């Protein structure tokens, strides 16, 4: 079989530490399946800015263009360190958003999943969690405030001002709505549409289009929930959700809240899918506060590998094996430091030890 080229963008902060674990797992997957991976590292993010003068260098663009899939570690610097880079080259604006735009990765899948065996990681009460937490946030990723026109200047009276526009056209809403309905059809056939139509005209159009698209999926029940209320329900009754769809900014915020109710952002993988290409990354950032200490939780990065195996390479069974391997390491009483609770006797393990245990567990399946 022809080798699949995977662009590995290690990123910043904890990025290289957790992508190393992803690479370890990819090598193992390759050894036990009829597939070959041509893994190619490329500079991306703040580290690329300092080494190559750009946070998304041309050589990285060329590699990503020809890759079958892209695995991306988190990028970014601490608030203070970021100031060393010109605003437009800062890796969020200079690399990440251009990556999303380049491959039109409009559909961002952010599973919020904590099976019963490891539900103790959640800060929510057991009676709220019940049999675990299991829903998916589908976030529109290339529209809205993130990509609308931006302007800064000075008013006639000499005051600084800024204007950012939240734009969506109906085609952009329609395509993400379709992804959400199809996902809901494969799950519990309930779709929560998250909006703010009591204030935002963009949400009025969003809801209209979601309802129109919904006519074609009569087996899926649509429930409309205002985004502020949804934030509360995520804490008080996450079990009511199965598939949630929302625009870009709402999805950014609520998906981090998803990490919060699981117990750590380190449990949040994601897939960013466009018409021709997909890339995979943790939902969280480069965690400068813990970088370089071998204590980051690589679950989010290895989970992103599982999503890539399933969504880019059709390896559903191996993806399932990998999820089970990660969860069973935790269920055996191991924990990464982010998930440690004060009174538990769980055995704390480092980033690389978690990767090793997952590899061992996967080898047994
Ligand atoms: P963050 O997500 O990096 O960290 C928030 C908190 O979660 C920190 O306490 C961190 O230690 C913890 N955390 C995150 N991932 C973890 C993991 N795998 N294991 C253990 N703990 C983990 O958010 P931030 O500190 O606000 O942002 C840092 C930088 O990351 C910023 O420059 C931001 O722009 C960037 N960022 C990048 C991405 C991306 O590359 N997709 C996503 C979000 C933020
Ligand atoms: C995410 C991140 C990015 C976003 C930043 C780093 C641009 O927070 O992937 O959630 O806001 O989309
Ligand atoms: Mn975010």
mmCIF file of C-alpha atoms and ligand atoms in Angstrom:
data_model
loop_
_atom_site.group_PDB
_atom_site.id
_atom_site.type_symbol
_atom_site.label_atom_id
_atom_site.label_comp_id
_atom_site.label_asym_id
_atom_site.label_seq_id
_atom_site.Cartn_x
_atom_site.Cartn_y
_atom_site.Cartn_z
ATOM 1 C CA UNK A 1 0.000 0.000 0.000
ATOM 2 C CA UNK A 2 1.229 3.526 -0.806
ATOM 3 C CA UNK A 3 2.479 5.430 2.205
ATOM 4 C CA UNK A 4 0.191 8.086 3.645
ATOM 5 C CA UNK A 5 2.016 11.343 4.118
ATOM 6 C CA UNK A 6 1.288 12.983 7.437
ATOM 7 C CA UNK A 7 2.526 16.499 8.126
ATOM 8 C CA UNK A 8 3.501 16.720 11.798
ATOM 9 C CA UNK A 9 3.433 20.287 13.071
ATOM 10 C CA UNK A 10 4.920 20.094 16.567
ATOM 11 C CA UNK A 11 3.972 23.643 17.539
ATOM 12 C CA UNK A 12 4.896 25.501 20.711
ATOM 13 C CA UNK A 13 4.916 24.974 24.475
ATOM 14 C CA UNK A 14 3.761 21.433 25.272
ATOM 15 C CA UNK A 15 3.294 20.826 21.511
ATOM 16 C CA UNK A 16 6.542 18.896 20.886
ATOM 17 C CA UNK A 17 6.053 16.841 24.075
ATOM 18 C CA UNK A 18 2.581 15.610 23.169
ATOM 19 C CA UNK A 19 3.209 15.236 19.409
ATOM 20 C CA UNK A 20 6.119 12.928 20.304
ATOM 21 C CA UNK A 21 3.587 10.628 21.991
ATOM 22 C CA UNK A 22 1.305 10.833 18.952
ATOM 23 C CA UNK A 23 4.233 9.840 16.761
ATOM 24 C CA UNK A 24 5.017 6.901 19.042
ATOM 25 C CA UNK A 25 1.454 5.653 18.638
ATOM 26 C CA UNK A 26 1.424 6.198 14.865
ATOM 27 C CA UNK A 27 4.554 4.059 14.544
ATOM 28 C CA UNK A 28 2.875 1.296 16.508
ATOM 29 C CA UNK A 29 -0.335 1.551 14.465
ATOM 30 C CA UNK A 30 1.737 1.283 11.303
ATOM 31 C CA UNK A 31 3.487 -1.848 12.579
ATOM 32 C CA UNK A 32 0.215 -3.691 13.263
ATOM 33 C CA UNK A 33 -1.820 -2.639 10.221
ATOM 34 C CA UNK A 34 -1.565 -2.754 6.461
ATOM 35 C CA UNK A 35 -0.609 0.899 6.227
ATOM 36 C CA UNK A 36 2.559 2.956 6.028
ATOM 37 C CA UNK A 37 2.981 6.466 7.327
ATOM 38 C CA UNK A 38 5.453 8.912 5.882
ATOM 39 C CA UNK A 39 5.715 11.244 8.886
ATOM 40 C CA UNK A 40 7.254 14.602 8.084
ATOM 41 C CA UNK A 41 7.892 17.267 10.691
ATOM 42 C CA UNK A 42 7.573 20.906 9.722
ATOM 43 C CA UNK A 43 7.917 24.229 11.551
ATOM 44 C CA UNK A 44 4.687 25.985 12.545
ATOM 45 C CA UNK A 45 3.783 28.531 15.190
ATOM 46 C CA UNK A 46 5.903 30.856 17.315
ATOM 47 C CA UNK A 47 8.904 28.515 17.126
ATOM 48 C CA UNK A 48 8.701 28.751 13.312
ATOM 49 C CA UNK A 49 8.586 32.524 13.522
ATOM 50 C CA UNK A 50 11.828 32.593 15.513
ATOM 51 C CA UNK A 51 13.607 29.969 13.366
ATOM 52 C CA UNK A 52 12.227 30.849 9.907
ATOM 53 C CA UNK A 53 10.892 34.408 10.176
ATOM 54 C CA UNK A 54 7.288 33.303 9.589
ATOM 55 C CA UNK A 55 4.900 31.362 11.763
ATOM 56 C CA UNK A 56 3.538 29.449 8.721
ATOM 57 C CA UNK A 57 6.624 29.100 6.479
ATOM 58 C CA UNK A 58 6.306 28.343 2.746
ATOM 59 C CA UNK A 59 7.973 24.916 3.145
ATOM 60 C CA UNK A 60 5.316 23.978 5.718
ATOM 61 C CA UNK A 61 2.537 25.122 3.365
ATOM 62 C CA UNK A 62 4.018 22.983 0.583
ATOM 63 C CA UNK A 63 4.218 19.928 2.857
ATOM 64 C CA UNK A 64 0.657 20.410 4.098
ATOM 65 C CA UNK A 65 -0.576 20.826 0.507
ATOM 66 C CA UNK A 66 0.739 17.414 -0.453
ATOM 67 C CA UNK A 67 0.038 15.618 2.837
ATOM 68 C CA UNK A 68 -2.838 13.155 3.177
ATOM 69 C CA UNK A 69 -3.521 14.520 6.646
ATOM 70 C CA UNK A 70 -2.059 17.034 9.058
ATOM 71 C CA UNK A 71 -1.399 16.428 12.766
ATOM 72 C CA UNK A 72 -0.945 19.698 14.558
ATOM 73 C CA UNK A 73 0.286 20.336 18.078
ATOM 74 C CA UNK A 74 -0.908 23.464 19.883
ATOM 75 C CA UNK A 75 0.724 26.785 19.081
ATOM 76 C CA UNK A 76 1.059 30.080 20.937
ATOM 77 C CA UNK A 77 3.025 31.797 23.643
ATOM 78 C CA UNK A 78 2.194 33.256 27.007
ATOM 79 C CA UNK A 79 0.603 36.705 26.990
ATOM 80 C CA UNK A 80 3.953 38.357 27.769
ATOM 81 C CA UNK A 81 6.066 36.308 25.341
ATOM 82 C CA UNK A 82 3.582 36.920 22.506
ATOM 83 C CA UNK A 83 4.511 40.582 22.514
ATOM 84 C CA UNK A 84 7.927 39.653 21.067
ATOM 85 C CA UNK A 85 6.211 38.823 17.765
ATOM 86 C CA UNK A 86 4.516 41.391 15.507
ATOM 87 C CA UNK A 87 0.731 41.166 15.892
ATOM 88 C CA UNK A 88 0.057 39.709 12.447
ATOM 89 C CA UNK A 89 2.802 37.077 12.736
ATOM 90 C CA UNK A 90 1.651 35.899 16.159
ATOM 91 C CA UNK A 91 0.934 32.239 15.581
ATOM 92 C CA UNK A 92 -2.844 32.406 16.053
ATOM 93 C CA UNK A 93 -3.257 35.095 13.363
ATOM 94 C CA UNK A 94 -0.160 34.223 11.349
ATOM 95 C CA UNK A 95 -0.380 30.419 11.253
ATOM 96 C CA UNK A 96 -3.493 28.814 12.724
ATOM 97 C CA UNK A 97 -6.200 30.913 11.081
ATOM 98 C CA UNK A 98 -4.347 30.817 7.722
ATOM 99 C CA UNK A 99 -4.149 26.999 8.027
ATOM 100 C CA UNK A 100 -7.900 26.832 8.601
ATOM 101 C CA UNK A 101 -8.568 29.207 5.740
ATOM 102 C CA UNK A 102 -6.147 27.483 3.351
ATOM 103 C CA UNK A 103 -7.948 24.132 3.643
ATOM 104 C CA UNK A 104 -11.390 25.605 4.339
ATOM 105 C CA UNK A 105 -11.702 23.358 7.400
ATOM 106 C CA UNK A 106 -15.197 24.551 8.230
ATOM 107 C CA UNK A 107 -16.287 21.555 10.310
ATOM 108 C CA UNK A 108 -14.638 21.272 13.710
ATOM 109 C CA UNK A 109 -15.563 18.157 15.687
ATOM 110 C CA UNK A 110 -14.869 18.449 19.414
ATOM 111 C CA UNK A 111 -15.986 15.342 21.296
ATOM 112 C CA UNK A 112 -16.632 15.827 25.003
ATOM 113 C CA UNK A 113 -16.380 12.280 26.252
ATOM 114 C CA UNK A 114 -15.774 10.687 29.625
ATOM 115 C CA UNK A 115 -16.899 7.078 29.968
ATOM 116 C CA UNK A 116 -18.161 5.842 33.316
ATOM 117 C CA UNK A 117 -14.885 4.082 34.208
ATOM 118 C CA UNK A 118 -13.051 7.410 34.374
ATOM 119 C CA UNK A 119 -15.967 9.684 35.283
ATOM 120 C CA UNK A 120 -14.276 10.486 38.601
ATOM 121 C CA UNK A 121 -12.054 12.941 36.683
ATOM 122 C CA UNK A 122 -15.032 15.260 36.236
ATOM 123 C CA UNK A 123 -15.519 18.047 38.787
ATOM 124 C CA UNK A 124 -19.292 17.506 38.474
ATOM 125 C CA UNK A 125 -21.179 15.494 41.104
ATOM 126 C CA UNK A 126 -21.681 11.776 40.339
ATOM 127 C CA UNK A 127 -25.467 12.232 40.292
ATOM 128 C CA UNK A 128 -25.102 14.800 37.526
ATOM 129 C CA UNK A 129 -22.722 12.684 35.485
ATOM 130 C CA UNK A 130 -24.746 9.475 35.726
ATOM 131 C CA UNK A 131 -23.311 7.010 33.206
ATOM 132 C CA UNK A 132 -20.631 9.389 31.996
ATOM 133 C CA UNK A 133 -20.418 12.366 29.657
ATOM 134 C CA UNK A 134 -20.785 11.876 25.932
ATOM 135 C CA UNK A 135 -21.653 14.584 23.459
ATOM 136 C CA UNK A 136 -19.972 16.303 20.539
ATOM 137 C CA UNK A 137 -19.641 19.980 19.745
ATOM 138 C CA UNK A 138 -19.690 20.790 16.055
ATOM 139 C CA UNK A 139 -18.163 24.212 15.670
ATOM 140 C CA UNK A 140 -18.193 26.237 12.439
ATOM 141 C CA UNK A 141 -14.502 27.034 12.040
ATOM 142 C CA UNK A 142 -13.888 29.419 9.152
ATOM 143 C CA UNK A 143 -16.528 32.119 9.509
ATOM 144 C CA UNK A 144 -17.998 34.616 11.928
ATOM 145 C CA UNK A 145 -16.017 37.155 13.912
ATOM 146 C CA UNK A 146 -12.773 35.271 13.359
ATOM 147 C CA UNK A 147 -12.734 35.873 9.622
ATOM 148 C CA UNK A 148 -14.891 39.008 9.243
ATOM 149 C CA UNK A 149 -13.535 42.394 8.230
ATOM 150 C CA UNK A 150 -11.485 44.151 10.861
ATOM 151 C CA UNK A 151 -10.656 47.787 11.151
ATOM 152 C CA UNK A 152 -8.857 49.883 13.706
ATOM 153 C CA UNK A 153 -8.427 53.621 13.651
ATOM 154 C CA UNK A 154 -9.062 56.924 15.328
ATOM 155 C CA UNK A 155 -12.382 58.736 15.388
ATOM 156 C CA UNK A 156 -12.801 62.396 14.423
ATOM 157 C CA UNK A 157 -12.643 63.234 18.113
ATOM 158 C CA UNK A 158 -9.304 61.432 18.440
ATOM 159 C CA UNK A 159 -10.521 58.292 20.209
ATOM 160 C CA UNK A 160 -9.088 54.908 19.216
ATOM 161 C CA UNK A 161 -11.720 52.499 17.898
ATOM 162 C CA UNK A 162 -11.976 48.986 16.564
ATOM 163 C CA UNK A 163 -14.590 47.335 14.385
ATOM 164 C CA UNK A 164 -14.876 43.587 13.811
ATOM 165 C CA UNK A 165 -17.675 42.091 11.802
ATOM 166 C CA UNK A 166 -19.547 38.851 12.322
ATOM 167 C CA UNK A 167 -20.437 37.596 8.874
ATOM 168 C CA UNK A 168 -22.095 34.424 7.646
ATOM 169 C CA UNK A 169 -23.801 33.728 4.363
ATOM 170 C CA UNK A 170 -26.408 31.019 3.984
ATOM 171 C CA UNK A 171 -24.072 28.596 2.197
ATOM 172 C CA UNK A 172 -21.650 28.675 5.121
ATOM 173 C CA UNK A 173 -24.454 27.941 7.564
ATOM 174 C CA UNK A 174 -26.013 25.295 5.363
ATOM 175 C CA UNK A 175 -22.867 23.212 5.021
ATOM 176 C CA UNK A 176 -22.121 23.088 8.759
ATOM 177 C CA UNK A 177 -25.791 22.391 9.497
ATOM 178 C CA UNK A 178 -25.667 19.411 7.122
ATOM 179 C CA UNK A 179 -22.606 18.037 8.898
ATOM 180 C CA UNK A 180 -24.452 18.407 12.206
ATOM 181 C CA UNK A 181 -27.623 16.696 10.989
ATOM 182 C CA UNK A 182 -25.697 13.806 9.480
ATOM 183 C CA UNK A 183 -23.744 13.405 12.734
ATOM 184 C CA UNK A 184 -27.006 13.489 14.720
ATOM 185 C CA UNK A 185 -28.505 10.830 12.445
ATOM 186 C CA UNK A 186 -25.613 8.522 13.321
ATOM 187 C CA UNK A 187 -26.057 9.174 17.053
ATOM 188 C CA UNK A 188 -29.203 9.855 19.094
ATOM 189 C CA UNK A 189 -31.034 11.921 16.455
ATOM 190 C CA UNK A 190 -31.260 15.012 18.640
ATOM 191 C CA UNK A 191 -29.502 18.192 17.573
ATOM 192 C CA UNK A 192 -29.049 21.150 19.898
ATOM 193 C CA UNK A 193 -28.700 24.332 17.896
ATOM 194 C CA UNK A 194 -26.882 26.937 19.995
ATOM 195 C CA UNK A 195 -27.592 30.565 19.130
ATOM 196 C CA UNK A 196 -28.152 34.115 20.362
ATOM 197 C CA UNK A 197 -31.053 35.165 18.159
ATOM 198 C CA UNK A 198 -32.508 37.388 20.884
ATOM 199 C CA UNK A 199 -29.687 39.828 20.097
ATOM 200 C CA UNK A 200 -27.678 38.831 17.030
ATOM 201 C CA UNK A 201 -29.097 39.033 13.502
ATOM 202 C CA UNK A 202 -26.449 36.507 12.498
ATOM 203 C CA UNK A 203 -28.186 34.015 14.793
ATOM 204 C CA UNK A 204 -31.587 34.824 13.243
ATOM 205 C CA UNK A 205 -30.262 33.828 9.817
ATOM 206 C CA UNK A 206 -28.366 30.895 11.325
ATOM 207 C CA UNK A 207 -31.552 29.512 12.908
ATOM 208 C CA UNK A 208 -33.582 30.041 9.732
ATOM 209 C CA UNK A 209 -31.084 28.059 7.659
ATOM 210 C CA UNK A 210 -30.745 25.317 10.293
ATOM 211 C CA UNK A 211 -34.526 24.880 10.221
ATOM 212 C CA UNK A 212 -34.620 24.790 6.423
ATOM 213 C CA UNK A 213 -31.858 22.178 6.272
ATOM 214 C CA UNK A 214 -33.654 20.277 9.036
ATOM 215 C CA UNK A 215 -36.619 19.659 6.699
ATOM 216 C CA UNK A 216 -34.369 17.214 4.871
ATOM 217 C CA UNK A 217 -33.607 15.319 8.080
ATOM 218 C CA UNK A 218 -37.077 14.761 9.567
ATOM 219 C CA UNK A 219 -35.763 11.958 11.782
ATOM 220 C CA UNK A 220 -33.608 14.442 13.720
ATOM 221 C CA UNK A 221 -35.251 16.532 16.424
ATOM 222 C CA UNK A 222 -33.855 20.073 16.632
ATOM 223 C CA UNK A 223 -33.782 21.926 19.940
ATOM 224 C CA UNK A 224 -32.840 25.604 19.940
ATOM 225 C CA UNK A 225 -30.974 26.855 23.005
ATOM 226 C CA UNK A 226 -29.558 30.319 23.709
ATOM 227 C CA UNK A 227 -25.808 30.186 24.148
ATOM 228 C CA UNK A 228 -25.768 31.713 27.630
ATOM 229 C CA UNK A 229 -28.297 29.187 28.928
ATOM 230 C CA UNK A 230 -26.379 26.392 27.189
ATOM 231 C CA UNK A 231 -23.308 27.300 29.263
ATOM 232 C CA UNK A 232 -25.305 26.659 32.432
ATOM 233 C CA UNK A 233 -26.904 23.435 31.191
ATOM 234 C CA UNK A 234 -23.439 22.083 30.362
ATOM 235 C CA UNK A 235 -22.703 22.161 34.095
ATOM 236 C CA UNK A 236 -26.122 21.271 35.483
ATOM 237 C CA UNK A 237 -27.287 18.638 33.018
ATOM 238 C CA UNK A 238 -24.747 17.748 30.322
ATOM 239 C CA UNK A 239 -26.567 14.448 29.753
ATOM 240 C CA UNK A 240 -29.288 16.236 27.767
ATOM 241 C CA UNK A 241 -26.809 16.956 24.956
ATOM 242 C CA UNK A 242 -25.722 14.617 22.206
ATOM 243 C CA UNK A 243 -24.814 16.748 19.169
ATOM 244 C CA UNK A 244 -24.468 20.516 19.511
ATOM 245 C CA UNK A 245 -23.890 22.852 16.566
ATOM 246 C CA UNK A 246 -22.811 26.481 16.791
ATOM 247 C CA UNK A 247 -20.920 29.302 15.138
ATOM 248 C CA UNK A 248 -17.192 29.817 15.515
ATOM 249 C CA UNK A 249 -16.871 32.008 18.623
ATOM 250 C CA UNK A 250 -19.572 30.241 20.633
ATOM 251 C CA UNK A 251 -17.849 26.948 19.790
ATOM 252 C CA UNK A 252 -14.479 28.218 20.951
ATOM 253 C CA UNK A 253 -15.838 29.117 24.353
ATOM 254 C CA UNK A 254 -18.242 26.245 24.976
ATOM 255 C CA UNK A 255 -15.727 23.620 23.877
ATOM 256 C CA UNK A 256 -13.252 24.801 26.520
ATOM 257 C CA UNK A 257 -16.102 24.546 28.995
ATOM 258 C CA UNK A 258 -16.499 21.002 27.719
ATOM 259 C CA UNK A 259 -12.893 20.368 28.800
ATOM 260 C CA UNK A 260 -13.746 21.873 32.169
ATOM 261 C CA UNK A 261 -16.600 19.489 32.853
ATOM 262 C CA UNK A 262 -14.401 16.520 31.874
ATOM 263 C CA UNK A 263 -11.760 17.628 34.349
ATOM 264 C CA UNK A 264 -9.043 18.905 31.994
ATOM 265 C CA UNK A 265 -8.502 20.415 28.576
ATOM 266 C CA UNK A 266 -6.006 17.599 28.179
ATOM 267 C CA UNK A 267 -8.999 15.328 27.461
ATOM 268 C CA UNK A 268 -10.118 17.373 24.439
ATOM 269 C CA UNK A 269 -9.017 16.167 20.980
ATOM 270 C CA UNK A 270 -10.478 17.562 17.758
ATOM 271 C CA UNK A 271 -10.783 17.178 14.007
ATOM 272 C CA UNK A 272 -10.971 20.111 11.583
ATOM 273 C CA UNK A 273 -12.434 18.971 8.300
ATOM 274 C CA UNK A 274 -12.643 20.739 4.951
ATOM 275 C CA UNK A 275 -13.888 19.670 1.528
ATOM 276 C CA UNK A 276 -10.515 18.163 0.498
ATOM 277 C CA UNK A 277 -8.311 18.047 3.552
ATOM 278 C CA UNK A 278 -8.532 17.596 7.288
ATOM 279 C CA UNK A 279 -6.196 18.451 10.079
ATOM 280 C CA UNK A 280 -6.234 17.194 13.661
ATOM 281 C CA UNK A 281 -5.292 19.066 16.815
ATOM 282 C CA UNK A 282 -6.079 19.203 20.515
ATOM 283 C CA UNK A 283 -8.748 21.788 21.362
ATOM 284 C CA UNK A 284 -6.472 23.380 23.919
ATOM 285 C CA UNK A 285 -3.465 25.634 23.645
ATOM 286 C CA UNK A 286 0.267 25.317 24.189
ATOM 287 C CA UNK A 287 -0.064 25.439 28.009
ATOM 288 C CA UNK A 288 3.018 27.629 28.611
ATOM 289 C CA UNK A 289 2.490 27.213 32.368
ATOM 290 C CA UNK A 290 3.502 23.535 32.234
ATOM 291 C CA UNK A 291 5.667 23.379 29.085
ATOM 292 C CA UNK A 292 8.983 21.534 29.126
ATOM 293 C CA UNK A 293 8.247 19.494 32.253
ATOM 294 C CA UNK A 294 6.968 16.246 30.724
ATOM 295 C CA UNK A 295 3.716 16.611 32.683
ATOM 296 C CA UNK A 296 1.208 17.516 29.946
ATOM 297 C CA UNK A 297 -1.608 15.104 29.255
ATOM 298 C CA UNK A 298 -1.156 13.708 25.729
ATOM 299 C CA UNK A 299 -4.687 12.177 25.610
ATOM 300 C CA UNK A 300 -5.932 15.125 23.529
ATOM 301 C CA UNK A 301 -3.157 14.615 20.968
ATOM 302 C CA UNK A 302 -3.419 10.811 20.852
ATOM 303 C CA UNK A 303 -7.215 11.163 20.666
ATOM 304 C CA UNK A 304 -6.659 13.416 17.665
ATOM 305 C CA UNK A 305 -4.657 10.548 16.130
ATOM 306 C CA UNK A 306 -7.647 8.261 16.732
ATOM 307 C CA UNK A 307 -9.886 10.770 14.975
ATOM 308 C CA UNK A 308 -7.460 10.929 12.045
ATOM 309 C CA UNK A 309 -7.316 7.130 11.741
ATOM 310 C CA UNK A 310 -11.092 7.025 11.560
ATOM 311 C CA UNK A 311 -11.881 10.113 9.519
ATOM 312 C CA UNK A 312 -8.939 10.334 7.102
ATOM 313 C CA UNK A 313 -7.906 6.687 6.758
ATOM 314 C CA UNK A 314 -11.123 4.726 7.391
ATOM 315 C CA UNK A 315 -9.502 2.736 10.232
ATOM 316 C CA UNK A 316 -12.541 2.653 12.519
ATOM 317 C CA UNK A 317 -11.561 -0.449 14.418
ATOM 318 C CA UNK A 318 -8.016 0.678 15.170
ATOM 319 C CA UNK A 319 -9.377 4.069 16.244
ATOM 320 C CA UNK A 320 -11.710 2.294 18.687
ATOM 321 C CA UNK A 321 -8.795 0.202 19.979
ATOM 322 C CA UNK A 322 -6.824 3.364 20.600
ATOM 323 C CA UNK A 323 -9.633 5.085 22.533
ATOM 324 C CA UNK A 324 -10.028 1.965 24.651
ATOM 325 C CA UNK A 325 -6.279 1.736 25.265
ATOM 326 C CA UNK A 326 -6.139 5.330 26.545
ATOM 327 C CA UNK A 327 -9.208 4.982 28.705
ATOM 328 C CA UNK A 328 -8.092 1.699 30.170
ATOM 329 C CA UNK A 329 -4.734 3.218 31.240
ATOM 330 C CA UNK A 330 -6.690 5.788 33.248
ATOM 331 C CA UNK A 331 -9.197 3.219 34.478
ATOM 332 C CA UNK A 332 -6.292 1.164 35.897
ATOM 333 C CA UNK A 333 -5.607 3.991 38.345
ATOM 334 C CA UNK A 334 -2.942 5.960 36.500
ATOM 335 C CA UNK A 335 -3.372 9.684 36.117
ATOM 336 C CA UNK A 336 -1.568 12.575 34.521
ATOM 337 C CA UNK A 337 -0.992 15.489 36.942
ATOM 338 C CA UNK A 338 -3.769 17.669 35.439
ATOM 339 C CA UNK A 339 -6.357 15.081 36.481
ATOM 340 C CA UNK A 340 -5.073 14.337 39.942
ATOM 341 C CA UNK A 341 -7.551 15.087 42.686
ATOM 342 C CA UNK A 342 -6.173 15.881 46.154
ATOM 343 C CA UNK A 343 -7.473 12.853 48.024
ATOM 344 C CA UNK A 344 -7.086 10.178 45.410
ATOM 345 C CA UNK A 345 -4.425 7.479 45.576
ATOM 346 C CA UNK A 346 -4.078 7.404 41.782
ATOM 347 C CA UNK A 347 -0.552 6.881 40.494
ATOM 348 C CA UNK A 348 0.733 9.997 38.766
ATOM 349 C CA UNK A 349 2.525 9.422 35.485
ATOM 350 C CA UNK A 350 4.331 11.731 33.096
ATOM 351 C CA UNK A 351 3.588 12.543 29.459
ATOM 352 C CA UNK A 352 5.927 9.928 27.992
ATOM 353 C CA UNK A 353 4.911 7.237 30.494
ATOM 354 C CA UNK A 354 1.279 7.703 29.502
ATOM 355 C CA UNK A 355 2.272 7.247 25.843
ATOM 356 C CA UNK A 356 4.226 4.083 26.713
ATOM 357 C CA UNK A 357 1.335 2.583 28.689
ATOM 358 C CA UNK A 358 -1.128 3.374 25.903
ATOM 359 C CA UNK A 359 1.224 1.713 23.421
ATOM 360 C CA UNK A 360 1.470 -1.388 25.634
ATOM 361 C CA UNK A 361 -2.281 -1.513 26.031
ATOM 362 C CA UNK A 362 -2.847 -1.063 22.303
ATOM 363 C CA UNK A 363 -0.390 -3.852 21.513
ATOM 364 C CA UNK A 364 -2.529 -6.205 23.593
ATOM 365 C CA UNK A 365 -5.741 -5.464 21.667
HETATM 366 P P1 LIG B 1 -4.254 26.537 27.230
HETATM 367 O O1 LIG B 1 -5.309 25.706 26.621
HETATM 368 O O2 LIG B 1 -2.893 26.433 26.651
HETATM 369 O O3 LIG B 1 -4.142 26.229 28.791
HETATM 370 C C1 LIG B 1 -5.222 26.415 29.704
HETATM 371 C C2 LIG B 1 -4.977 25.552 30.958
HETATM 372 O O4 LIG B 1 -5.154 24.179 30.611
HETATM 373 C C3 LIG B 1 -3.560 25.682 31.494
HETATM 374 O O5 LIG B 1 -3.591 25.630 32.896
HETATM 375 C C4 LIG B 1 -2.846 24.457 30.948
HETATM 376 O O6 LIG B 1 -1.771 24.006 31.727
HETATM 377 C C5 LIG B 1 -3.986 23.439 30.895
HETATM 378 N N1 LIG B 1 -3.785 22.450 29.830
HETATM 379 C C6 LIG B 1 -4.032 22.628 28.505
HETATM 380 N N2 LIG B 1 -3.715 21.521 27.824
HETATM 381 C C7 LIG B 1 -3.260 20.624 28.719
HETATM 382 C C8 LIG B 1 -2.777 19.288 28.617
HETATM 383 N N3 LIG B 1 -2.696 18.636 27.439
HETATM 384 N N4 LIG B 1 -2.374 18.670 29.742
HETATM 385 C C9 LIG B 1 -2.471 19.280 30.932
HETATM 386 N N5 LIG B 1 -2.921 20.533 31.108
HETATM 387 C C10 LIG B 1 -3.307 21.208 29.995
HETATM 388 O O7 LIG B 1 -4.787 28.036 27.168
HETATM 389 P P2 LIG B 1 -4.026 29.438 27.388
HETATM 390 O O8 LIG B 1 -3.033 29.308 28.478
HETATM 391 O O9 LIG B 1 -5.100 30.411 27.491
HETATM 392 O O10 LIG B 1 -3.274 29.669 26.020
HETATM 393 C C11 LIG B 1 -1.887 29.430 25.810
HETATM 394 C C12 LIG B 1 -1.549 29.676 24.347
HETATM 395 O O11 LIG B 1 -2.162 28.688 23.525
HETATM 396 C C13 LIG B 1 -2.066 31.015 23.825
HETATM 397 O O12 LIG B 1 -1.022 31.565 23.041
HETATM 398 C C14 LIG B 1 -3.254 30.637 22.956
HETATM 399 O O13 LIG B 1 -3.489 31.550 21.915
HETATM 400 C C15 LIG B 1 -2.808 29.311 22.410
HETATM 401 N N6 LIG B 1 -3.900 28.417 21.961
HETATM 402 C C16 LIG B 1 -3.638 27.657 20.851
HETATM 403 C C17 LIG B 1 -4.578 26.728 20.424
HETATM 404 C C18 LIG B 1 -4.308 25.880 19.213
HETATM 405 O O14 LIG B 1 -3.171 25.737 18.806
HETATM 406 N N7 LIG B 1 -5.325 25.282 18.614
HETATM 407 C C19 LIG B 1 -5.757 26.552 21.152
HETATM 408 C C20 LIG B 1 -5.991 27.348 22.276
HETATM 409 C C21 LIG B 1 -5.039 28.272 22.688
HETATM 410 C C1 LIG B 2 -8.986 26.939 19.514
HETATM 411 C C2 LIG B 2 -8.096 28.120 19.847
HETATM 412 C C3 LIG B 2 -8.015 29.043 18.645
HETATM 413 C C4 LIG B 2 -9.426 29.559 18.371
HETATM 414 C C5 LIG B 2 -7.036 30.233 18.807
HETATM 415 C C6 LIG B 2 -5.681 29.803 19.237
HETATM 416 C C7 LIG B 2 -6.959 31.037 17.527
HETATM 417 O O1 LIG B 2 -8.544 28.775 20.989
HETATM 418 O O2 LIG B 2 -8.648 26.197 18.563
HETATM 419 O O3 LIG B 2 -9.987 26.743 20.205
HETATM 420 O O4 LIG B 2 -9.853 30.528 18.992
HETATM 421 O O5 LIG B 2 -10.072 28.967 17.491
HETATM 422 MN MN1 LIG B 3 -10.130 27.776 22.017
#
